[in-house]
Amino acid sequence: MDGYRHYVLTDAAGLVIHGFSSAFEAPGPTDICIDENAGRHFTIQLRNERSQFRYRYEKGALVERSQAELDAERAARPPAPPTPEQLRDQRIADLEIALANAFIKGGA
């Protein structure tokens, strides 16, 4: 192709977390060369639509993670923190309950 090398970087679990071309980045000591004669741009899409890493590096090759593996990873994530709007709505509901309770106690 164009004579550039493509590299990936993995985390401790072997998930591919970064990919690049030698045209734009110099490889570090832990970067893995996956193509020695590639194009100028690294074009492998490393994340899916849920921002999960799609590949792991296993036995010298990129291996696409199964849907079951991706689903299990997503299910194990902690729930997202509430948005400012959700916090506001909950506070309003709590205040309405407190006011209703105060009114009931004061009216008896």
mmCIF file of C-alpha atoms in Angstrom:
data_model
loop_
_atom_site.group_PDB
_atom_site.id
_atom_site.type_symbol
_atom_site.label_atom_id
_atom_site.label_comp_id
_atom_site.label_asym_id
_atom_site.label_seq_id
_atom_site.Cartn_x
_atom_site.Cartn_y
_atom_site.Cartn_z
ATOM 1 C CA MET A 1 0.000 0.000 0.000
ATOM 2 C CA ASP A 2 1.620 3.230 1.149
ATOM 3 C CA GLY A 3 4.356 1.869 3.383
ATOM 4 C CA TYR A 4 2.970 2.999 6.728
ATOM 5 C CA ARG A 5 2.650 0.739 9.730
ATOM 6 C CA HIS A 6 -0.524 0.352 11.759
ATOM 7 C CA TYR A 7 -0.330 -0.203 15.499
ATOM 8 C CA VAL A 8 -2.724 -0.965 18.345
ATOM 9 C CA LEU A 9 -2.478 -0.494 22.079
ATOM 10 C CA THR A 10 -4.187 -2.925 24.456
ATOM 11 C CA ASP A 11 -5.206 -2.723 28.092
ATOM 12 C CA ALA A 12 -4.398 -5.356 30.740
ATOM 13 C CA ALA A 13 -7.355 -7.495 29.593
ATOM 14 C CA GLY A 14 -6.157 -7.496 25.983
ATOM 15 C CA LEU A 15 -8.863 -5.126 24.713
ATOM 16 C CA VAL A 16 -7.710 -2.908 21.864
ATOM 17 C CA ILE A 17 -8.103 0.617 23.232
ATOM 18 C CA HIS A 18 -6.217 2.663 20.628
ATOM 19 C CA GLY A 19 -5.084 2.311 17.044
ATOM 20 C CA PHE A 20 -2.933 4.533 14.864
ATOM 21 C CA SER A 21 -0.769 4.861 11.794
ATOM 22 C CA SER A 22 2.951 5.573 11.833
ATOM 23 C CA ALA A 23 2.128 8.536 9.597
ATOM 24 C CA PHE A 24 0.766 10.410 12.614
ATOM 25 C CA GLU A 25 2.153 8.800 15.794
ATOM 26 C CA ALA A 26 5.391 7.173 16.823
ATOM 27 C CA PRO A 27 4.904 3.735 18.378
ATOM 28 C CA GLY A 28 5.769 3.139 21.992
ATOM 29 C CA PRO A 29 7.427 0.052 23.419
ATOM 30 C CA THR A 30 4.105 -1.667 24.191
ATOM 31 C CA ASP A 31 2.349 -0.841 20.903
ATOM 32 C CA ILE A 32 1.689 -3.833 18.647
ATOM 33 C CA CYS A 33 2.227 -3.637 14.887
ATOM 34 C CA ILE A 34 -0.722 -5.241 13.097
ATOM 35 C CA ASP A 35 0.164 -4.205 9.526
ATOM 36 C CA GLU A 36 3.624 -3.352 8.195
ATOM 37 C CA ASN A 37 2.535 -2.016 4.801
ATOM 38 C CA ALA A 38 -0.713 -0.128 5.278
ATOM 39 C CA GLY A 39 -2.333 3.089 4.204
ATOM 40 C CA ARG A 40 -1.678 6.465 5.752
ATOM 41 C CA HIS A 41 -4.824 6.433 7.909
ATOM 42 C CA PHE A 42 -5.850 3.868 10.527
ATOM 43 C CA THR A 43 -9.456 3.128 9.560
ATOM 44 C CA ILE A 44 -10.508 0.256 11.826
ATOM 45 C CA GLN A 45 -13.465 1.367 13.942
ATOM 46 C CA LEU A 46 -12.434 0.308 17.436
ATOM 47 C CA ARG A 47 -15.673 1.171 19.289
ATOM 48 C CA ASN A 48 -19.273 0.172 18.669
ATOM 49 C CA GLU A 49 -22.371 2.373 18.893
ATOM 50 C CA ARG A 50 -22.408 1.888 22.702
ATOM 51 C CA SER A 51 -18.775 3.090 22.961
ATOM 52 C CA GLN A 52 -17.528 -0.382 23.851
ATOM 53 C CA PHE A 53 -14.226 -1.672 22.552
ATOM 54 C CA ARG A 54 -14.974 -4.057 19.682
ATOM 55 C CA TYR A 55 -11.705 -6.030 19.531
ATOM 56 C CA ARG A 56 -9.223 -7.838 21.683
ATOM 57 C CA TYR A 57 -5.723 -8.847 20.655
ATOM 58 C CA GLU A 58 -5.363 -12.599 20.955
ATOM 59 C CA LYS A 59 -2.727 -14.980 19.614
ATOM 60 C CA GLY A 60 -1.236 -12.368 17.302
ATOM 61 C CA ALA A 61 -4.509 -11.193 15.740
ATOM 62 C CA LEU A 62 -7.403 -8.821 16.260
ATOM 63 C CA VAL A 63 -10.464 -10.801 17.349
ATOM 64 C CA GLU A 64 -13.903 -9.215 17.296
ATOM 65 C CA ARG A 65 -15.710 -9.586 20.617
ATOM 66 C CA SER A 66 -19.000 -11.495 20.560
ATOM 67 C CA GLN A 67 -22.329 -9.794 21.147
ATOM 68 C CA ALA A 68 -22.794 -11.919 24.275
ATOM 69 C CA GLU A 69 -19.463 -10.664 25.648
ATOM 70 C CA LEU A 70 -20.377 -7.044 24.889
ATOM 71 C CA ASP A 71 -23.828 -7.465 26.468
ATOM 72 C CA ALA A 72 -22.349 -9.003 29.620
ATOM 73 C CA GLU A 73 -19.877 -6.142 29.934
ATOM 74 C CA ARG A 74 -22.667 -3.596 29.566
ATOM 75 C CA ALA A 75 -24.877 -5.369 32.121
ATOM 76 C CA ALA A 76 -22.043 -5.288 34.663
ATOM 77 C CA ARG A 77 -21.619 -1.510 34.430
ATOM 78 C CA PRO A 78 -22.916 0.559 37.333
ATOM 79 C CA PRO A 79 -25.998 2.615 36.556
ATOM 80 C CA ALA A 80 -25.425 6.081 35.165
ATOM 81 C CA PRO A 81 -25.656 8.906 37.703
ATOM 82 C CA PRO A 82 -28.879 10.914 37.583
ATOM 83 C CA THR A 83 -28.975 13.908 35.278
ATOM 84 C CA PRO A 84 -29.416 17.425 36.706
ATOM 85 C CA GLU A 85 -33.010 17.356 35.435
ATOM 86 C CA GLN A 86 -33.724 14.068 37.225
ATOM 87 C CA LEU A 87 -32.225 15.443 40.449
ATOM 88 C CA ARG A 88 -34.354 18.584 40.139
ATOM 89 C CA ASP A 89 -37.525 16.569 39.515
ATOM 90 C CA GLN A 90 -36.830 14.328 42.517
ATOM 91 C CA ARG A 91 -36.200 17.334 44.753
ATOM 92 C CA ILE A 92 -39.477 18.928 43.631
ATOM 93 C CA ALA A 93 -41.348 15.682 44.349
ATOM 94 C CA ASP A 94 -39.720 15.434 47.797
ATOM 95 C CA LEU A 95 -40.694 19.045 48.598
ATOM 96 C CA GLU A 96 -44.272 18.469 47.453
ATOM 97 C CA ILE A 97 -44.544 15.430 49.744
ATOM 98 C CA ALA A 98 -43.021 17.355 52.662
ATOM 99 C CA LEU A 99 -45.460 20.252 52.109
ATOM 100 C CA ALA A 100 -48.437 17.887 51.902
ATOM 101 C CA ASN A 101 -47.373 16.151 55.122
ATOM 102 C CA ALA A 102 -46.884 19.497 56.892
ATOM 103 C CA PHE A 103 -50.327 20.654 55.717
ATOM 104 C CA ILE A 104 -51.986 17.440 56.900
ATOM 105 C CA LYS A 105 -50.280 17.625 60.324
ATOM 106 C CA GLY A 106 -51.076 21.341 60.677
ATOM 107 C CA GLY A 107 -54.710 20.874 59.689
ATOM 108 C CA ALA A 108 -55.464 18.137 62.239
#
